[in-house]
Amino acid sequence: MLYSILCYKSEAEVCSWGRAKDEAVMARHGEVIQRLTAQGRCGPVARLLPTTTATTVRAGRKPVVLDGPFAETKEQLLGFFVVDCDTLEQAIGIASELTTETGAMEIRPVHFFAPGSPQS
Amino acid sequence: MTDLAWIDEALTAARPQAIGALLRYFRDLDTAEEAFQEACLRALQKWPVNGPPRDPAAWLILVGRNFALDEARRKQKQDALPDDDVISDLDDAEAPLAERLDNSHYRDDVLRLLFICCHPELPATQQIALALRIVSGLSVKEIARAFLVSESAMEQRITRAKRQVSSAEVPFETPGAPERAERLTAVAAMIYLIFNEGYSASGGEVHVRVPLCEEAIRLARLLLRLFSGESEIMGLNALLLLQHARAPARLDANGAIVLLEDQDRSQWDAKLIAEGHALVDKALRLRRPGPYQVQAAIAAVHAHAKRAEDTDWAQIDQLYAVLEGLMASPVVTLNRAVAVSKVHGPAAALAMIEPLAPKLDGYFHFYGVLGALLSQLHRTEEARVAFDKAISLANTAQEAAHIRLHLDRLMKDGTAGSAKVSVS
């Protein structure tokens, strides 16, 4: 079974970390990524930029683009895509294509990305 | 002690919202601050035992409000203060309050709190000191250290500034759209001032004061979280992040200034640059250009260049032309001249800045750029005079030392054809 592990933490707190603390946390996570990747058990890992960089595409007859993160509590996280785009506009285009009748797609730029083990 | 660190961080993060809301209730800054202090004391007692509340800001607002109401009653009736348990029974009250205090309330509360510090009659340094004290919650000692003045002098300055803002009439009703826009502009300018005070200190021995830059970024991010659709606030964030990303490379091991083109770019903070780029991209999409966005775009062009010689100076020149259109100022033209000297040579740049002399007579950078352009044109004697003038106008020891370096080269080589035109 593949599992996804989603990280939640106060963004204000993480943003106020000094460089040393940030690097220490990344190094600790890096060790886990390396170990699991060597065992062929690690899928893609991504670290997202803060929610201030987020754009949300809300589904509808014509999708609406909102500046800011997904802020509703009545919908749940169901899945995610990682796509390579030259501009935010392209990402918005892809997200709009993916929407169904309701719900929303939050677009967040990725800062750190490890592709993980080659899939068998 | 790590147990208490998370409480400290939570209290700091909740501070602007909590004081902003308490100010709305009591319409008095001292009462709001006192109420928040008391709420923090209670948090330090309760949170280690009960764990963090779901919404720390709402908890602090409720406890602070109850305390201040009791204080007011006590003063009125001269009654004894009720027992601690009677007034701090919060477990049931928290949830409904948290629902009432939605984001839109916080938004105007925080904006009002920041806006109060931008009182037009307060000099810039006092606006900054007040904001750092009230909104960020830095101690008087920390602020005094940042401004290199004694603690008692800073205490006096803040007290005086506070008195001035309390006598000002700031409406407490929810602001209308034009008023909100006006407040945002003033607050953004103040946050930029805080950043600049840290980025290029206005006096003393220390050229870069990282904590002030970090505090400015924290406030800018807070503002953007509350006003997520404002392109200029995106621009402000991007500008601060892209400039601050260069901080690790701006001074060498001896604390001397390293010019942009000489900086070790591998030391630039890639994460801050990525965040800045993402915000520039997001803001440009909205097609509502403004000065912060254009300046951020310029910083992004610099950040994009892997080596100094890869810098797209023609694009920087164009962006400065746009900036001149948005906010014409001799300083903008001076900066544009640096780009022009790279694209069209020093003579063209010199022709551009010579008319600025009367307006920039007291400006350190003007004479630095002038000296560098003149020395590139082998007008050695005039260059020396310009550099001398720059030294006399330097704001920090590092600025003076940096120009002296140019002068030494000029004297040694006869020409300092290598003198670089740049800003750090």
Coordinates of C-alpha atoms in Angstrom, one line a residue:
Chain A
M1 CA 0.0 0.0 0.0
L2 CA 1.3 3.5 -0.8
Y3 CA 0.7 6.0 1.9
S4 CA 1.0 9.8 1.6
I5 CA 2.1 11.7 4.6
L6 CA 1.0 15.3 4.8
C7 CA 2.8 17.8 7.0
Y8 CA 0.9 20.4 9.0
K9 CA 2.5 23.1 11.2
S10 CA 2.2 26.8 12.0
E11 CA 3.6 28.6 9.0
A12 CA 4.4 31.8 11.0
E13 CA 6.5 29.6 13.3
V14 CA 8.4 27.9 10.5
C15 CA 8.9 31.1 8.6
S16 CA 10.6 32.6 11.7
W17 CA 13.1 29.7 12.0
G18 CA 16.6 30.8 11.4
R19 CA 18.6 29.3 8.6
A20 CA 20.4 26.9 10.9
K21 CA 17.2 25.4 12.4
D22 CA 15.6 25.2 8.9
E23 CA 18.7 23.3 7.6
A24 CA 18.8 21.0 10.6
V25 CA 15.1 20.0 10.0
M26 CA 15.7 19.5 6.3
A27 CA 18.8 17.4 7.0
R28 CA 16.9 15.2 9.4
H29 CA 14.1 14.7 6.8
G30 CA 16.8 14.2 4.1
E31 CA 18.1 11.2 6.0
V32 CA 14.7 9.6 6.0
I33 CA 14.3 10.3 2.3
Q34 CA 17.7 8.9 1.4
R35 CA 17.1 5.7 3.5
L36 CA 13.7 5.0 2.0
T37 CA 14.8 5.9 -1.5
A38 CA 17.6 3.4 -1.3
Q39 CA 15.1 0.8 -0.3
G40 CA 12.9 1.7 -3.2
R41 CA 10.1 2.8 -0.9
C42 CA 10.1 6.6 -1.3
G43 CA 7.8 8.5 -3.7
P44 CA 8.1 12.2 -4.5
V45 CA 8.6 14.5 -1.6
A46 CA 7.9 18.2 -1.8
R47 CA 8.2 21.2 0.4
L48 CA 5.8 24.0 -0.4
L49 CA 6.3 27.7 -0.3
P50 CA 4.2 29.6 2.3
T51 CA 0.4 30.0 1.8
T52 CA 1.0 33.7 0.8
T53 CA 2.2 32.4 -2.5
A54 CA -0.9 30.2 -3.0
T55 CA -3.6 30.7 -5.7
T56 CA -6.9 28.8 -5.5
V57 CA -9.1 27.8 -8.4
R58 CA -12.7 27.3 -7.2
A59 CA -14.8 25.0 -9.3
G60 CA -18.0 26.2 -11.0
R61 CA -19.5 26.5 -14.4
K62 CA -16.6 28.9 -15.0
P63 CA -13.8 28.3 -12.5
V64 CA -12.9 31.3 -10.4
V65 CA -9.3 32.2 -9.6
L66 CA -8.8 33.5 -6.0
D67 CA -5.6 34.9 -4.6
G68 CA -4.7 33.0 -1.5
P69 CA -4.9 29.5 0.0
F70 CA -7.8 27.2 0.2
A71 CA -9.5 28.3 3.4
E72 CA -12.8 26.3 3.7
T73 CA -13.3 23.6 6.3
K74 CA -16.2 21.8 4.8
E75 CA -14.1 20.2 2.1
Q76 CA -11.4 17.6 2.6
L77 CA -8.0 17.0 1.0
L78 CA -8.5 14.2 -1.5
G79 CA -5.3 14.1 -3.6
F80 CA -2.6 16.1 -5.2
F81 CA -0.7 16.6 -8.5
V82 CA 2.9 17.9 -9.0
V83 CA 3.2 19.6 -12.4
D84 CA 6.0 21.5 -14.1
C85 CA 5.0 24.9 -15.5
D86 CA 6.8 28.0 -16.7
T87 CA 4.3 30.3 -15.3
L88 CA 1.6 30.5 -12.6
E89 CA -0.9 31.0 -15.5
Q90 CA -0.1 27.6 -16.9
A91 CA -0.6 26.0 -13.5
I92 CA -4.0 27.8 -13.2
G93 CA -4.9 26.4 -16.6
I94 CA -4.1 22.9 -15.6
A95 CA -6.0 23.2 -12.3
S96 CA -9.0 24.6 -14.1
E97 CA -9.0 21.6 -16.4
L98 CA -8.9 19.2 -13.4
T99 CA -11.9 20.7 -11.5
T100 CA -15.2 18.9 -11.2
E101 CA -18.6 20.5 -10.5
T102 CA -17.7 21.6 -6.9
G103 CA -14.6 21.9 -4.7
A104 CA -11.4 23.7 -5.3
M105 CA -7.8 23.2 -6.3
E106 CA -5.1 25.1 -4.4
I107 CA -1.9 25.8 -6.3
R108 CA 1.3 26.1 -4.3
P109 CA 4.7 26.6 -5.7
V110 CA 7.1 23.9 -4.6
H111 CA 10.5 24.9 -3.2
F112 CA 12.1 21.6 -2.5
F113 CA 11.4 18.4 -4.6
A114 CA 12.9 14.9 -4.4
P115 CA 11.5 12.6 -7.1
G116 CA 12.0 9.5 -4.9
S117 CA 12.7 5.9 -6.0
P118 CA 12.1 4.8 -9.5
Q119 CA 8.7 3.0 -9.5
S120 CA 8.7 -0.7 -10.3
Chain B
M1 CA 12.8 25.2 28.6
T2 CA 11.8 24.1 25.1
D3 CA 8.4 23.6 26.8
L4 CA 7.9 27.3 27.1
A5 CA 9.4 28.2 23.7
W6 CA 6.3 27.2 21.9
I7 CA 4.2 29.3 24.2
D8 CA 6.4 32.3 23.5
E9 CA 6.1 31.8 19.8
A10 CA 2.3 31.4 19.9
L11 CA 2.0 34.6 22.0
T12 CA 4.2 36.5 19.6
A13 CA 2.2 35.2 16.6
A14 CA -1.1 36.1 18.2
R15 CA -0.1 39.5 19.5
P16 CA -1.1 41.8 16.5
Q17 CA -4.6 40.2 16.3
A18 CA -5.1 40.1 20.1
I19 CA -4.0 43.7 20.7
G20 CA -5.9 44.9 17.6
A21 CA -9.1 43.3 18.9
L22 CA -8.6 44.6 22.5
L23 CA -8.0 48.1 21.1
R24 CA -11.3 47.9 19.2
Y25 CA -13.1 46.9 22.5
F26 CA -11.5 49.5 24.8
R27 CA -10.4 52.2 22.3
D28 CA -7.4 52.8 24.4
L29 CA -3.9 51.6 23.7
D30 CA -2.7 51.3 27.3
T31 CA -5.7 49.4 28.3
A32 CA -5.3 47.0 25.4
E33 CA -1.6 46.4 26.1
E34 CA -2.2 45.9 29.8
A35 CA -5.1 43.5 29.0
F36 CA -2.9 41.5 26.6
Q37 CA 0.0 41.4 29.2
E38 CA -2.4 39.9 31.7
A39 CA -3.7 37.4 29.2
C40 CA -0.2 36.3 28.4
L41 CA 0.6 35.8 32.1
R42 CA -2.5 33.6 32.4
A43 CA -1.5 31.7 29.3
L44 CA 1.9 30.9 30.8
Q45 CA 0.1 29.4 33.8
K46 CA -2.7 27.5 31.9
W47 CA -1.2 26.4 28.6
P48 CA 1.6 24.2 30.0
V49 CA -1.1 22.3 31.9
N50 CA -4.1 22.3 29.5
G51 CA -2.1 22.4 26.2
P52 CA -2.5 25.1 23.6
P53 CA -6.0 26.4 22.9
R54 CA -7.4 25.8 19.4
D55 CA -7.3 29.5 18.6
P56 CA -4.6 31.2 20.8
A57 CA -5.6 34.7 19.6
A58 CA -9.2 34.2 20.5
W59 CA -8.3 32.8 23.9
L60 CA -6.0 35.8 24.6
I61 CA -8.7 38.3 23.5
L62 CA -11.3 36.7 25.7
V63 CA -9.1 36.5 28.8
G64 CA -7.7 40.0 28.2
R65 CA -11.1 41.5 27.7
N66 CA -12.5 39.9 30.9
F67 CA -9.5 41.2 32.8
A68 CA -9.9 44.7 31.5
L69 CA -13.6 44.7 32.2
D70 CA -13.0 43.6 35.7
E71 CA -10.4 46.2 36.2
A72 CA -12.8 48.9 35.0
R73 CA -15.5 47.6 37.3
R74 CA -13.1 47.4 40.2
K75 CA -11.9 50.9 39.7
Q76 CA -15.4 52.2 39.5
K77 CA -16.8 50.4 42.6
Q78 CA -13.5 50.0 44.4
D79 CA -14.6 46.4 44.9
A80 CA -12.2 43.6 45.5
L81 CA -11.1 41.6 42.5
P82 CA -13.1 38.4 42.1
D83 CA -11.3 35.0 42.5
D84 CA -9.2 33.9 39.6
D85 CA -11.3 30.9 38.8
V86 CA -14.4 33.0 38.5
I87 CA -13.1 35.2 35.7
S88 CA -10.9 32.7 33.9
D89 CA -13.3 29.8 33.3
L90 CA -12.8 29.7 29.6
D91 CA -13.4 26.2 28.5
D92 CA -16.9 26.7 27.3
A93 CA -16.6 30.2 26.1
E94 CA -13.8 29.8 23.6
A95 CA -15.5 28.1 20.7
P96 CA -18.3 30.6 20.1
L97 CA -15.9 33.5 20.4
A98 CA -13.5 32.0 17.9
E99 CA -16.4 31.8 15.5
R100 CA -17.4 35.4 15.9
L101 CA -13.9 36.6 15.4
D102 CA -13.6 35.7 11.8
N103 CA -10.8 36.7 9.5
S104 CA -12.4 39.9 8.3
H105 CA -12.5 41.2 11.8
Y106 CA -8.9 40.4 12.5
R107 CA -8.0 42.0 9.2
D108 CA -9.3 45.5 10.1
D109 CA -8.1 45.2 13.7
V110 CA -4.5 44.4 12.7
L111 CA -4.6 47.1 10.0
R112 CA -5.9 49.7 12.4
L113 CA -3.2 48.8 14.9
L114 CA -0.5 49.2 12.3
F115 CA -2.1 52.3 10.9
I116 CA -2.1 54.0 14.3
C117 CA 1.7 53.8 14.4
C118 CA 1.9 55.6 11.0
H119 CA 0.7 58.9 12.5
P120 CA 1.8 61.5 10.0
E121 CA 3.2 63.9 12.6
L122 CA 5.5 61.2 14.0
P123 CA 9.0 61.2 12.4
A124 CA 9.8 57.9 10.6
T125 CA 12.0 56.5 13.3
Q126 CA 9.3 57.0 15.9
Q127 CA 6.7 55.3 13.8
I128 CA 9.1 52.4 13.5
A129 CA 9.9 52.3 17.2
L130 CA 6.2 52.4 18.1
A131 CA 5.2 49.6 15.7
L132 CA 8.1 47.4 16.9
R133 CA 6.9 48.0 20.5
I134 CA 3.2 47.7 20.1
V135 CA 2.6 45.4 17.1
S136 CA 5.7 43.2 17.2
G137 CA 6.1 43.3 21.0
L138 CA 9.8 43.9 21.0
S139 CA 11.1 45.1 24.4
V140 CA 12.2 48.7 24.8
K141 CA 15.7 47.3 25.4
E142 CA 15.7 45.4 22.0
I143 CA 14.4 48.4 20.1
A144 CA 17.0 50.7 21.9
R145 CA 19.7 48.3 20.8
A146 CA 18.5 48.3 17.2
F147 CA 18.6 52.1 17.1
L148 CA 21.8 52.4 19.1
V149 CA 20.3 54.7 21.7
S150 CA 20.1 54.2 25.5
E151 CA 17.1 52.3 26.9
S152 CA 15.9 55.4 28.8
A153 CA 16.0 57.6 25.7
M154 CA 14.0 55.0 23.7
E155 CA 11.5 54.6 26.6
Q156 CA 11.0 58.4 26.5
R157 CA 10.6 58.4 22.7
I158 CA 8.0 55.6 22.7
T159 CA 6.1 57.2 25.6
R160 CA 5.9 60.5 23.8
A161 CA 4.9 58.8 20.5
K162 CA 2.2 56.9 22.3
R163 CA 0.8 60.0 23.8
Q164 CA 0.7 61.6 20.4
V165 CA -1.1 58.7 18.7
S166 CA -3.6 58.3 21.6
S167 CA -4.8 61.9 21.1
A168 CA -5.3 61.3 17.4
E169 CA -8.8 60.5 16.2
V170 CA -8.8 57.1 14.6
P171 CA -12.2 55.8 13.7
F172 CA -13.0 52.4 15.1
E173 CA -15.8 51.6 12.7
T174 CA -15.1 49.1 9.9
P175 CA -13.3 51.1 7.3
G176 CA -14.8 51.6 3.8
A177 CA -12.8 50.5 0.7
P178 CA -11.1 53.8 0.0
E179 CA -10.1 54.2 3.6
R180 CA -8.8 50.7 3.8
A181 CA -6.7 51.2 0.7
E182 CA -5.3 54.4 2.2
R183 CA -4.4 52.6 5.4
L184 CA -2.8 49.8 3.6
T185 CA -0.6 52.2 1.6
A186 CA 0.6 54.0 4.8
V187 CA 1.2 50.7 6.6
A188 CA 3.1 49.2 3.7
A189 CA 5.3 52.2 3.6
M190 CA 6.0 51.9 7.3
I191 CA 6.9 48.2 7.0
Y192 CA 9.3 49.1 4.2
L193 CA 10.8 51.7 6.5
I194 CA 11.4 49.1 9.2
F195 CA 13.1 46.9 6.6
N196 CA 15.3 49.7 5.3
E197 CA 16.3 50.6 8.8
G198 CA 17.6 47.1 9.1
Y199 CA 18.9 46.7 5.5
S200 CA 20.9 49.9 5.4
A201 CA 21.2 51.3 8.9
S202 CA 20.8 55.1 9.1
G203 CA 23.6 55.5 11.6
G204 CA 26.2 53.9 13.8
E205 CA 28.7 51.1 13.3
V206 CA 26.4 48.3 12.3
H207 CA 25.5 48.4 8.6
V208 CA 23.0 45.5 8.5
R209 CA 20.5 44.8 11.3
V210 CA 19.0 41.5 10.5
P211 CA 16.4 41.4 13.2
L212 CA 14.7 44.5 11.9
C213 CA 14.6 43.0 8.4
E214 CA 13.2 39.8 9.7
E215 CA 10.5 41.6 11.7
A216 CA 9.6 43.7 8.7
I217 CA 9.2 40.4 6.7
R218 CA 7.1 38.9 9.4
L219 CA 4.7 42.0 9.4
A220 CA 4.6 42.0 5.6
R221 CA 3.6 38.3 5.5
L222 CA 1.0 38.9 8.1
L223 CA -0.4 41.8 6.0
L224 CA -0.5 39.6 2.9
R225 CA -2.2 36.7 4.7
L226 CA -5.0 39.2 5.7
F227 CA -5.1 41.0 2.3
S228 CA -4.3 38.1 0.0
G229 CA -5.6 39.8 -3.2
E230 CA -3.6 43.0 -3.0
S231 CA -0.9 43.0 -5.7
E232 CA 1.2 45.7 -4.1
I233 CA 1.3 43.8 -0.8
M234 CA 2.5 40.8 -2.8
G235 CA 5.0 43.2 -4.4
L236 CA 6.2 44.4 -1.0
N237 CA 6.6 40.9 0.3
A238 CA 8.5 39.9 -2.8
L239 CA 10.8 43.0 -2.6
L240 CA 11.7 42.4 1.0
L241 CA 12.3 38.6 0.5
L242 CA 14.5 39.1 -2.6
Q243 CA 16.5 41.8 -1.0
H244 CA 16.9 40.0 2.3
A245 CA 17.9 36.8 0.5
R246 CA 21.2 38.6 -0.3
A247 CA 21.9 39.4 3.4
P248 CA 24.4 36.6 4.0
A249 CA 26.6 37.9 1.1
R250 CA 26.4 41.6 1.7
L251 CA 29.2 42.0 4.2
D252 CA 32.5 40.2 4.1
A253 CA 34.2 38.5 7.1
N254 CA 35.5 41.9 8.3
G255 CA 32.1 43.5 8.1
A256 CA 33.0 45.5 4.9
I257 CA 30.3 46.1 2.3
V258 CA 30.4 43.7 -0.7
L259 CA 28.8 45.1 -3.8
L260 CA 26.0 43.2 -5.5
E261 CA 28.2 42.3 -8.5
D262 CA 31.0 41.0 -6.2
Q263 CA 28.8 39.0 -3.9
D264 CA 29.1 35.2 -3.6
R265 CA 25.8 34.3 -5.0
S266 CA 25.9 30.7 -3.6
Q267 CA 25.3 32.4 -0.2
W268 CA 22.0 33.9 -1.3
D269 CA 19.1 32.3 0.4
A270 CA 17.5 30.2 -2.4
K271 CA 14.3 29.6 -0.4
L272 CA 13.6 33.3 0.0
I273 CA 14.4 33.9 -3.6
A274 CA 11.9 31.2 -4.7
E275 CA 9.2 32.7 -2.5
G276 CA 9.9 36.2 -3.9
H277 CA 9.8 34.9 -7.5
A278 CA 6.5 33.1 -6.8
L279 CA 5.0 36.3 -5.4
V280 CA 6.2 38.5 -8.3
D281 CA 4.7 36.0 -10.7
K282 CA 1.4 36.0 -8.8
A283 CA 1.3 39.8 -8.6
L284 CA 2.1 40.4 -12.3
R285 CA -0.9 38.2 -13.3
L286 CA -3.2 40.7 -11.8
R287 CA -2.0 43.5 -14.1
R288 CA -2.2 46.2 -11.4
P289 CA 1.4 47.4 -11.4
G290 CA 2.7 49.5 -8.6
P291 CA 6.1 50.7 -7.2
Y292 CA 6.7 47.7 -4.9
Q293 CA 5.9 45.2 -7.7
V294 CA 8.3 46.9 -10.1
Q295 CA 11.1 47.1 -7.5
A296 CA 10.5 43.5 -6.7
A297 CA 10.7 42.7 -10.4
I298 CA 14.1 44.5 -10.6
A299 CA 15.3 42.5 -7.5
A300 CA 14.1 39.3 -9.3
V301 CA 16.1 40.1 -12.4
H302 CA 19.2 40.4 -10.2
A303 CA 18.3 37.2 -8.3
H304 CA 17.8 35.4 -11.6
A305 CA 21.4 36.0 -12.8
K306 CA 23.7 33.1 -11.7
R307 CA 26.7 35.3 -12.2
A308 CA 26.9 39.1 -12.1
E309 CA 27.9 39.3 -15.7
D310 CA 24.7 37.4 -16.6
T311 CA 22.5 40.3 -15.3
D312 CA 20.0 41.5 -17.8
W313 CA 20.7 45.2 -17.4
A314 CA 18.6 46.2 -20.4
Q315 CA 15.6 44.7 -18.6
I316 CA 16.5 46.5 -15.4
D317 CA 16.8 49.7 -17.3
Q318 CA 13.3 49.2 -18.7
L319 CA 11.9 48.4 -15.3
Y320 CA 13.4 51.5 -13.9
A321 CA 11.8 53.5 -16.7
V322 CA 8.4 52.0 -15.6
L323 CA 9.2 52.9 -12.0
E324 CA 10.0 56.5 -13.0
G325 CA 6.6 56.6 -14.6
L326 CA 4.9 55.4 -11.4
M327 CA 6.9 57.4 -8.9
A328 CA 9.3 59.9 -10.4
S329 CA 12.1 60.7 -8.0
P330 CA 15.7 61.7 -8.4
V331 CA 16.7 58.5 -6.4
V332 CA 14.9 56.3 -8.9
T333 CA 16.7 58.1 -11.8
L334 CA 20.0 57.6 -10.0
N335 CA 19.4 53.9 -9.8
R336 CA 18.3 53.8 -13.4
A337 CA 21.6 55.5 -14.3
V338 CA 23.5 52.5 -12.9
A339 CA 21.7 50.3 -15.3
V340 CA 22.2 52.8 -18.1
S341 CA 26.0 52.8 -17.5
K342 CA 26.0 49.0 -18.0
V343 CA 23.9 49.2 -21.2
H344 CA 25.0 52.4 -22.8
G345 CA 28.3 53.3 -21.0
P346 CA 29.3 55.8 -18.3
A347 CA 29.0 59.0 -20.4
A348 CA 25.2 58.4 -21.0
A349 CA 24.7 57.6 -17.3
L350 CA 26.7 60.7 -16.3
A351 CA 24.5 62.9 -18.5
M352 CA 21.5 61.4 -16.8
I353 CA 22.6 62.1 -13.2
E354 CA 24.3 65.5 -13.5
P355 CA 21.1 67.4 -13.5
L356 CA 20.1 65.6 -10.2
A357 CA 23.0 67.3 -8.3
P358 CA 20.9 70.1 -6.7
K359 CA 18.2 67.6 -5.5
L360 CA 20.6 64.9 -4.2
D361 CA 23.2 67.2 -2.7
G362 CA 23.0 65.5 0.7
Y363 CA 22.8 62.0 -0.6
F364 CA 25.7 59.6 -0.1
H365 CA 24.9 57.3 -3.0
F366 CA 24.7 60.1 -5.4
Y367 CA 28.3 61.0 -4.9
G368 CA 29.4 57.3 -4.8
V369 CA 27.8 56.7 -8.2
L370 CA 29.1 60.1 -9.6
G371 CA 32.6 59.3 -8.4
A372 CA 32.5 55.8 -10.0
L373 CA 31.2 57.2 -13.3
L374 CA 33.8 60.0 -13.4
S375 CA 36.6 57.6 -12.7
Q376 CA 35.5 55.2 -15.4
L377 CA 35.7 58.2 -17.8
H378 CA 39.2 58.9 -16.4
R379 CA 38.2 62.2 -14.9
T380 CA 40.3 61.4 -11.9
E381 CA 40.4 64.7 -10.1
E382 CA 36.7 65.2 -10.3
A383 CA 36.2 61.6 -9.2
R384 CA 38.3 62.2 -6.1
V385 CA 36.2 65.3 -5.2
A386 CA 33.0 63.2 -5.6
F387 CA 34.3 60.4 -3.5
D388 CA 35.5 62.8 -0.8
K389 CA 32.0 64.2 -0.7
A390 CA 30.5 60.7 -0.4
I391 CA 32.7 59.9 2.6
S392 CA 31.6 63.1 4.3
L393 CA 28.0 62.0 3.8
A394 CA 28.4 58.3 4.7
N395 CA 25.8 57.1 7.2
T396 CA 27.8 54.2 8.6
A397 CA 31.5 53.4 9.0
Q398 CA 31.2 50.6 6.4
E399 CA 29.9 53.1 3.8
A400 CA 32.8 55.4 4.4
A401 CA 35.3 52.5 4.3
H402 CA 33.9 51.3 1.0
I403 CA 34.3 54.7 -0.7
R404 CA 37.8 55.0 0.8
L405 CA 38.7 51.8 -1.0
H406 CA 37.6 53.4 -4.3
L407 CA 39.7 56.5 -3.4
D408 CA 42.8 54.4 -2.6
R409 CA 42.5 52.6 -5.9
L410 CA 42.0 55.9 -7.7
M411 CA 45.2 57.4 -6.1
K412 CA 47.3 54.3 -6.7
D413 CA 46.4 53.6 -10.3
G414 CA 45.9 57.2 -11.3
T415 CA 42.8 56.0 -12.9
A416 CA 40.3 53.8 -11.1
G417 CA 38.9 52.5 -14.3
S418 CA 37.8 49.5 -12.4
A419 CA 35.7 51.5 -9.9
K420 CA 32.4 49.9 -10.0
V421 CA 29.1 51.6 -10.3
S422 CA 26.7 49.7 -8.1
V423 CA 24.6 49.7 -5.1
S424 CA 24.9 47.0 -2.5

